[in-house]
PDB file of C-alpha atoms in Angstrom:
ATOM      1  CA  UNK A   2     127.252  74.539  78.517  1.00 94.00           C
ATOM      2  CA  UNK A   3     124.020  74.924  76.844  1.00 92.00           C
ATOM      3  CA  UNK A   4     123.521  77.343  74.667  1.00 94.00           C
ATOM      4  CA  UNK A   5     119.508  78.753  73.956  1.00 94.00           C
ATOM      5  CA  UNK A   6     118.270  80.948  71.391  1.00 95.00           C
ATOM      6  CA  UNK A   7     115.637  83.101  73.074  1.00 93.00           C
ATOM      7  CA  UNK A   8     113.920  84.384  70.293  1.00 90.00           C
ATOM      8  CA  UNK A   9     112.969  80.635  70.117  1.00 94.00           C
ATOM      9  CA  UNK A  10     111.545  80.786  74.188  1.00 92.00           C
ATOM     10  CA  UNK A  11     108.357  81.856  74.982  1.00 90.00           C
ATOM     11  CA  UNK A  12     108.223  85.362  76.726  1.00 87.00           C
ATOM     12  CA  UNK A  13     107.720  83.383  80.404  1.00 91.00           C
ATOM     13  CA  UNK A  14     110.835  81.196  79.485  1.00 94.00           C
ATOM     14  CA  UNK A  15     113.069  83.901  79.071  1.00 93.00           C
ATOM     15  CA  UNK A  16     111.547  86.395  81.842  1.00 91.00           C
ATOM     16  CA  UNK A  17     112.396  83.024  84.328  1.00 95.00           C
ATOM     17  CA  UNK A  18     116.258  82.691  82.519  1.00 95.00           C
ATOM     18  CA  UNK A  19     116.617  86.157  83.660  1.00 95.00           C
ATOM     19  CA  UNK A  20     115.053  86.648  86.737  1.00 95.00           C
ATOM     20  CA  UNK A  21     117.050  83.506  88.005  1.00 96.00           C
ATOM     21  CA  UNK A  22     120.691  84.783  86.555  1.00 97.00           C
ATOM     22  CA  UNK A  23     120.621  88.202  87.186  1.00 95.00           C
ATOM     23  CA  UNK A  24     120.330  87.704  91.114  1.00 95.00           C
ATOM     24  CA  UNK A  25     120.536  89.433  93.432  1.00 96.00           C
ATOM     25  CA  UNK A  26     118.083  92.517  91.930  1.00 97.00           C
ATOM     26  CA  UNK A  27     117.224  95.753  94.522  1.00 97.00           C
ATOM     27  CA  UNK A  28     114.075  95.913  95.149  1.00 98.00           C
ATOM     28  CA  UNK A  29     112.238  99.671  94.735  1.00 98.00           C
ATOM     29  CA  UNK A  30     109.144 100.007  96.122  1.00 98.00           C
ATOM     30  CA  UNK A  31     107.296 103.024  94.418  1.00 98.00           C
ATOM     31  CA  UNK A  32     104.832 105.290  95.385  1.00 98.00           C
ATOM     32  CA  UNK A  33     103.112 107.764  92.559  1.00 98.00           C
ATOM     33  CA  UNK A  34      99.797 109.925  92.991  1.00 98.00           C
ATOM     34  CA  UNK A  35      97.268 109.345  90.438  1.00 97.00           C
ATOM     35  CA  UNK A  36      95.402 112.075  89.138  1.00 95.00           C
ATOM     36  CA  UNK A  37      92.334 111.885  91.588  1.00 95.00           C
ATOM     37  CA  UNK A  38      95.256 111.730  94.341  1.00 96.00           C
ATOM     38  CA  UNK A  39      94.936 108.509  94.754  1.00 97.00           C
ATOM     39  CA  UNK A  40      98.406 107.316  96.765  1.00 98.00           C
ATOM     40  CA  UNK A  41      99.092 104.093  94.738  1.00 97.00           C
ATOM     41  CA  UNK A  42     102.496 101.989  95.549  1.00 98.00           C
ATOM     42  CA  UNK A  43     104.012  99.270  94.210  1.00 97.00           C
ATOM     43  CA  UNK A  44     106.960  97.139  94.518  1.00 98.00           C
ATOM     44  CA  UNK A  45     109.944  96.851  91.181  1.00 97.00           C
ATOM     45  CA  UNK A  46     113.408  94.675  91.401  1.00 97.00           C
ATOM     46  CA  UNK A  47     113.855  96.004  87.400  1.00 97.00           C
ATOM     47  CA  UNK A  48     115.649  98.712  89.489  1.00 97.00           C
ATOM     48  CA  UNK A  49     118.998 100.451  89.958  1.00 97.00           C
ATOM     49  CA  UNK A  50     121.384 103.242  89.660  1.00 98.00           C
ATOM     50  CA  UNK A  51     122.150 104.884  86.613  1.00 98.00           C
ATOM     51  CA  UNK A  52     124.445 108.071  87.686  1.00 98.00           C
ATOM     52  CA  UNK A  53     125.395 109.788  90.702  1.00 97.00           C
ATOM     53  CA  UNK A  54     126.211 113.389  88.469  1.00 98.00           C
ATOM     54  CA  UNK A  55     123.646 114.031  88.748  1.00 97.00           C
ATOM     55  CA  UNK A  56     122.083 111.378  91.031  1.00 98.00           C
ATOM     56  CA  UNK A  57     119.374 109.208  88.773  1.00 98.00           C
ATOM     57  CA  UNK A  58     117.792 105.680  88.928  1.00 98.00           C
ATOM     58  CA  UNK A  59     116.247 103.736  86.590  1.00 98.00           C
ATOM     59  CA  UNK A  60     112.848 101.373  87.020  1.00 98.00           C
ATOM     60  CA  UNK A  61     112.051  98.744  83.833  1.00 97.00           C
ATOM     61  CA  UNK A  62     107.978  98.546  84.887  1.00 97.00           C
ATOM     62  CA  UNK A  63     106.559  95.643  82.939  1.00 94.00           C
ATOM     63  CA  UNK A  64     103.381  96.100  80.910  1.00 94.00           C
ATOM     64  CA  UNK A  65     101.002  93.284  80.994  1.00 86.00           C
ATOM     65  CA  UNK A  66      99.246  92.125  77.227  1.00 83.00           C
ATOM     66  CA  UNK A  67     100.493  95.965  76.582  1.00 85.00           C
ATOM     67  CA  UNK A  68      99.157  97.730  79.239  1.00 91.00           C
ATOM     68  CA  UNK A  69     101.084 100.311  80.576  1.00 94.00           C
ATOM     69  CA  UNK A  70     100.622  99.733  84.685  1.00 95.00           C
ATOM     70  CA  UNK A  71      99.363 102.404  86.915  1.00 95.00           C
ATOM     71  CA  UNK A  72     102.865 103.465  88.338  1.00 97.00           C
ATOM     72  CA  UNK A  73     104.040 104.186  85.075  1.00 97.00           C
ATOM     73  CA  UNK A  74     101.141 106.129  84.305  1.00 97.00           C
ATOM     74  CA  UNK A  75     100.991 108.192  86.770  1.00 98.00           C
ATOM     75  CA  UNK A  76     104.515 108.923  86.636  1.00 98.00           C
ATOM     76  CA  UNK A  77     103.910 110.134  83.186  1.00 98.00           C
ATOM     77  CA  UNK A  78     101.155 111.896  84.366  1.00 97.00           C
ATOM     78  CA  UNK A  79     102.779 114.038  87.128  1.00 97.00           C
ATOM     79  CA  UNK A  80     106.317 113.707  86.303  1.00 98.00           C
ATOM     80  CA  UNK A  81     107.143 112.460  90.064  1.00 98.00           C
ATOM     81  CA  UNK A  82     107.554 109.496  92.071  1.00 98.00           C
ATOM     82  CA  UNK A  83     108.867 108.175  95.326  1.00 98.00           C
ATOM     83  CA  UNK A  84     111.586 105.205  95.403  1.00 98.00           C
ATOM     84  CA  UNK A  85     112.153 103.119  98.953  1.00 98.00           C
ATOM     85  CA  UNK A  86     114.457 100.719  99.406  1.00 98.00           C
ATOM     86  CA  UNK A  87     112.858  97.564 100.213  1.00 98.00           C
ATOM     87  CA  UNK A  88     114.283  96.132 103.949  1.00 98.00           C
ATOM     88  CA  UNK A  89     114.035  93.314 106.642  1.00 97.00           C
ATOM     89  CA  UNK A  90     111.720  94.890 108.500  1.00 97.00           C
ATOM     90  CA  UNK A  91     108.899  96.510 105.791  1.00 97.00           C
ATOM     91  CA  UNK A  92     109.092  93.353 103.074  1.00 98.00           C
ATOM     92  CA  UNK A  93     105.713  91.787 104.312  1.00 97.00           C
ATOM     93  CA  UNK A  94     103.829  94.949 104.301  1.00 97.00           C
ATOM     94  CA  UNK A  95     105.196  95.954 100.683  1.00 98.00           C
ATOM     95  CA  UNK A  96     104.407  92.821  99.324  1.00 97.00           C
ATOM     96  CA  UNK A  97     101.011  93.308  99.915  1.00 97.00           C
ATOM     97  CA  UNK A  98     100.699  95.947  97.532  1.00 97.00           C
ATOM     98  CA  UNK A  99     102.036  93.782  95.170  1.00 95.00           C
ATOM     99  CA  UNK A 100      98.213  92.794  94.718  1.00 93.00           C
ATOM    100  CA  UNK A 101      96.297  93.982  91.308  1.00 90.00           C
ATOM    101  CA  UNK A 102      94.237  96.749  92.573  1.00 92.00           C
ATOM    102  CA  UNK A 103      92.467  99.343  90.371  1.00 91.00           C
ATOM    103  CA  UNK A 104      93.542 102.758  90.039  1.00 90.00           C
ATOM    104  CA  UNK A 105      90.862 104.320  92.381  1.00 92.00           C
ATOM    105  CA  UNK A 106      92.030 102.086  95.041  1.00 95.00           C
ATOM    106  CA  UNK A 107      95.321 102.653  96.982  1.00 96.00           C
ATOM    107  CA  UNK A 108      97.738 100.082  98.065  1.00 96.00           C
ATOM    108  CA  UNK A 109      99.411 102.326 100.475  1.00 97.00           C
ATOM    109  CA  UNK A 110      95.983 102.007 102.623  1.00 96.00           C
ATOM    110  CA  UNK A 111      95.815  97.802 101.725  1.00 96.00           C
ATOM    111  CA  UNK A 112      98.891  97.198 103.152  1.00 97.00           C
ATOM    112  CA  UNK A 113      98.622  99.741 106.378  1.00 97.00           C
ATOM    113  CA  UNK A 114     101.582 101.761 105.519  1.00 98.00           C
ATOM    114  CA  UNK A 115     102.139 105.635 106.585  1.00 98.00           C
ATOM    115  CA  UNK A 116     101.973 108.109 104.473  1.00 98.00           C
ATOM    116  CA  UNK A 117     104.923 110.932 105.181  1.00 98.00           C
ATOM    117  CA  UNK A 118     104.951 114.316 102.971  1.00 98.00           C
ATOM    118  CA  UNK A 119     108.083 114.849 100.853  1.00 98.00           C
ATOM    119  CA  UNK A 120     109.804 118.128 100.800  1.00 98.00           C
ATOM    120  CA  UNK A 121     110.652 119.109  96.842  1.00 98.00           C
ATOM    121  CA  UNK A 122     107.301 116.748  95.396  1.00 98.00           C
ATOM    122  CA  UNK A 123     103.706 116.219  95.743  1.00 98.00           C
ATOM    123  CA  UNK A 124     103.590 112.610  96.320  1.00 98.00           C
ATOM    124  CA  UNK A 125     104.081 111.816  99.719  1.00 98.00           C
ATOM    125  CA  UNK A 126     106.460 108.303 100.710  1.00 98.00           C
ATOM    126  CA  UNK A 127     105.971 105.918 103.559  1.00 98.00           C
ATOM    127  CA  UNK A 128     107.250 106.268 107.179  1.00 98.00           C
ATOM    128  CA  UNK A 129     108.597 102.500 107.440  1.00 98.00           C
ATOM    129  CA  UNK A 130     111.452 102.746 104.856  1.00 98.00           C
ATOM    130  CA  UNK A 131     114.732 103.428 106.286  1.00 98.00           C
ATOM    131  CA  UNK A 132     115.539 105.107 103.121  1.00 98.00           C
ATOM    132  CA  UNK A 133     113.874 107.057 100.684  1.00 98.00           C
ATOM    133  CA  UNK A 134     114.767 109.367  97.221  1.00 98.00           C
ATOM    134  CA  UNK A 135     112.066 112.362  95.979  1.00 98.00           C
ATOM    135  CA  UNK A 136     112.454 111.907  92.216  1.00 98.00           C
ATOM    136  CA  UNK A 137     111.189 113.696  89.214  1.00 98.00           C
ATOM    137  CA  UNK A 138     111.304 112.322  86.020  1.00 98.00           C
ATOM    138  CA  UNK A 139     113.860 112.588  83.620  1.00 98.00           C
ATOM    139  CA  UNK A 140     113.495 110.368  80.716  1.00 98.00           C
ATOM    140  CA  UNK A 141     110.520 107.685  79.662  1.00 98.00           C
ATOM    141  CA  UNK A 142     111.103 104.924  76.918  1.00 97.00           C
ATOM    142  CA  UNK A 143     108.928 102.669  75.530  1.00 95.00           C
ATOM    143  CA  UNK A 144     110.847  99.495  75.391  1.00 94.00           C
ATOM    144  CA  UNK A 145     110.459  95.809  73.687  1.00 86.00           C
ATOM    145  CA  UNK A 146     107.517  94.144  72.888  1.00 73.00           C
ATOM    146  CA  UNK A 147     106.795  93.009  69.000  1.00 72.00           C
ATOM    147  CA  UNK A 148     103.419  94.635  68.180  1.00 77.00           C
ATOM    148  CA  UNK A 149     102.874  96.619  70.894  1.00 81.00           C
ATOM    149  CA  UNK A 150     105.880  98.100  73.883  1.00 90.00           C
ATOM    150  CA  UNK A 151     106.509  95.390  76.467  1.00 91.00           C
ATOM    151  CA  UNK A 152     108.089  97.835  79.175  1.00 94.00           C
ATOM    152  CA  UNK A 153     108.134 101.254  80.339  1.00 97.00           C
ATOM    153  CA  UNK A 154     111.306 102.565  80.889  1.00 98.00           C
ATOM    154  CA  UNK A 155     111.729 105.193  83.599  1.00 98.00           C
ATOM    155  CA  UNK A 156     114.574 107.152  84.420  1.00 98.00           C
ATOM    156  CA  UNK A 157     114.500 109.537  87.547  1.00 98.00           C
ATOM    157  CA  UNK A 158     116.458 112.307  88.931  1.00 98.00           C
ATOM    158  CA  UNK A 159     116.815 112.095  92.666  1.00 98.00           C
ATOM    159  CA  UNK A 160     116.131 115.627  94.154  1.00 98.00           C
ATOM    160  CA  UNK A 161     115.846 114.885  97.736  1.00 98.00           C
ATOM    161  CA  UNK A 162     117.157 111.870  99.751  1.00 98.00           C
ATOM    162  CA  UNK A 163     115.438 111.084 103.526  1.00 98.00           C
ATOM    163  CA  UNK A 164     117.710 108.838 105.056  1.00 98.00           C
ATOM    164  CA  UNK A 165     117.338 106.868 108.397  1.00 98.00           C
ATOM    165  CA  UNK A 166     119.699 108.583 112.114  1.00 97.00           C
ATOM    166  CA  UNK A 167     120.448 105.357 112.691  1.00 97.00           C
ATOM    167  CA  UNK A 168     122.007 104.186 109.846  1.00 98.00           C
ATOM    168  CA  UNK A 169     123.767 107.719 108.449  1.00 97.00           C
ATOM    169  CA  UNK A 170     127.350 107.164 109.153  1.00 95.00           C
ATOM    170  CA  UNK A 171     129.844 109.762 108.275  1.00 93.00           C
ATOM    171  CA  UNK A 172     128.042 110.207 104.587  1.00 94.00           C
ATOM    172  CA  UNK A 173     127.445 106.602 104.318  1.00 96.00           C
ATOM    173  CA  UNK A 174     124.778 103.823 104.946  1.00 97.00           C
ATOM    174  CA  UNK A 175     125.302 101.030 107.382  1.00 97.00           C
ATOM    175  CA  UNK A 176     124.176  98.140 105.150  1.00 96.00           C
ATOM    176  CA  UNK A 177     123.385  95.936 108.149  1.00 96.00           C
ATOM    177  CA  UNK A 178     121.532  98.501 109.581  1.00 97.00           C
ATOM    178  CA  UNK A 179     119.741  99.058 106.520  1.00 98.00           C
ATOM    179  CA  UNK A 180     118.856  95.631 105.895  1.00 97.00           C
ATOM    180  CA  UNK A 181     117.759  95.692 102.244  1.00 98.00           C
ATOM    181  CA  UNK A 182     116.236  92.494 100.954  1.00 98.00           C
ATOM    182  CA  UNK A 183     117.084  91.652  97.364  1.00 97.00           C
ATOM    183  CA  UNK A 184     115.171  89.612  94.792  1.00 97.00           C
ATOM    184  CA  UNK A 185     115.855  86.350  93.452  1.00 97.00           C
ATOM    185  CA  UNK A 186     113.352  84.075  91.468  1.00 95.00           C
ATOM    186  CA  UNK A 187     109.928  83.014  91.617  1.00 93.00           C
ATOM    187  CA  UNK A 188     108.909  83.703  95.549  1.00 94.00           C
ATOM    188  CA  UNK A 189     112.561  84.052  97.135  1.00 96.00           C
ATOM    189  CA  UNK A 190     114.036  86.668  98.174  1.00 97.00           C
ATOM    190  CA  UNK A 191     117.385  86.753 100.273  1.00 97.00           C
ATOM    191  CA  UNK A 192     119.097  89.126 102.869  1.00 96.00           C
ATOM    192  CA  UNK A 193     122.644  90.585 103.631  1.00 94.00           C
ATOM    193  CA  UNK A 194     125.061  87.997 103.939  1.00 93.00           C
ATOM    194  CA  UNK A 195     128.597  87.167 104.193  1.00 94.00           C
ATOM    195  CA  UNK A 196     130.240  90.626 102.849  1.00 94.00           C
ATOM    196  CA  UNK A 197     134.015  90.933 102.157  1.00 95.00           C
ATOM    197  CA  UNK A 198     136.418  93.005 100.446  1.00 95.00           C
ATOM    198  CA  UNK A 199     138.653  92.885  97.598  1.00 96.00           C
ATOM    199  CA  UNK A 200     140.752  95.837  96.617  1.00 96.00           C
ATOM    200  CA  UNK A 201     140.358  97.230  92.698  1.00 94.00           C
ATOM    201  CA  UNK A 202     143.334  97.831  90.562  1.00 96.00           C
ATOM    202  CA  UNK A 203     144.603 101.215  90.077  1.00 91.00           C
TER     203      UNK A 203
END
């Protein structure tokens, strides 16, 4: 087995070590209101759950030469955001707004994607997710980086959950029904596949 030092890799090196072992990553896409209310959205597989008492998730949003990125700006900023989970059926459209837009432009509008109002928040979600979580924020840290942070770390308490008819069974989620889409490296991306069971020790 080889073994690698990364403070010895060059930031790329190590963002590609784990972005290829740490597979497969939920992918968030995020929608946040900037303070012109500007609908800006953008897509995150630093993503998951952090506690279900009460119900919060956490994003990791990248800064780039240490500059925090609009979504975590404006998250800052207003203290709300919008998480989807990323499916099947809505991955082209959301990786549109992957593209590097400025602030004044919205990649809710680039990418053709409908705008829905939330109930407990100000900034409104998209109609083509399947599922969707109303979240204000809880905590923000400033995260890695030598001279300056590398990351924004955001931590959000879910106070509203819009979930799909068709895939709300009994309090749960059909996973085939919701389709999610997970991230892998460089341009992939994978789907559901084989699922199967093993029982936990009590």
């Amino acid at each position: 087995m080889r073994s690698i030092d990364p403070e010895t890799m060059a930031e790329r090196d190590n963002y590609k070590f784990l972005t290829g072992s740490i597979i497969p990553r939920p992918v968030a896409f995020v929608t946040t209101l900037t303070q012109d209310g500007v609908l800006n959205g953008a897509p995150f597989s630093y993503f998951n759950i952090v506690s279900s008492n009460p119900p919060m998730i956490s994003l990791s949003i990248q800064r780039s030469n240490g500059k925090m990125k609009d979504t975590a700006r404006n998250i800052l900023d207003s203290n709300e955001f919008v998480v989807h989970i990323v499916d099947e059926h809505n991955v082209g459209k959301i990786n549109i707004t992957a593209a590097s837009l400025p602030p004044e432009q919205s990649e809710v509008e680039l990418a053709n994607l409908t705008p829905v109002e939330s109930t407990k928040i100000a900034v409104p979600g998209i109609k083509e997710s399947k599922v969707r979580m109303e979240c204000v924020l809880e905590q923000a840290l400033e995260l890695g980086g030598t001279d300056e942070p590398g990351c924004d770390l955001i931590i959000g308490k879910v106070v509203q959950f819009h979930i799909e008819e068709a895939i709300y069974e009994k309090g749960r989620i059909n996973p085939r029904g919701l389709a999610a889409v997970s991230r892998l490296a460089g341009q992939s991306y994978a789907k559901i596949g084989e699922m199967f069971e093993i029982e936990r020790p009590k």
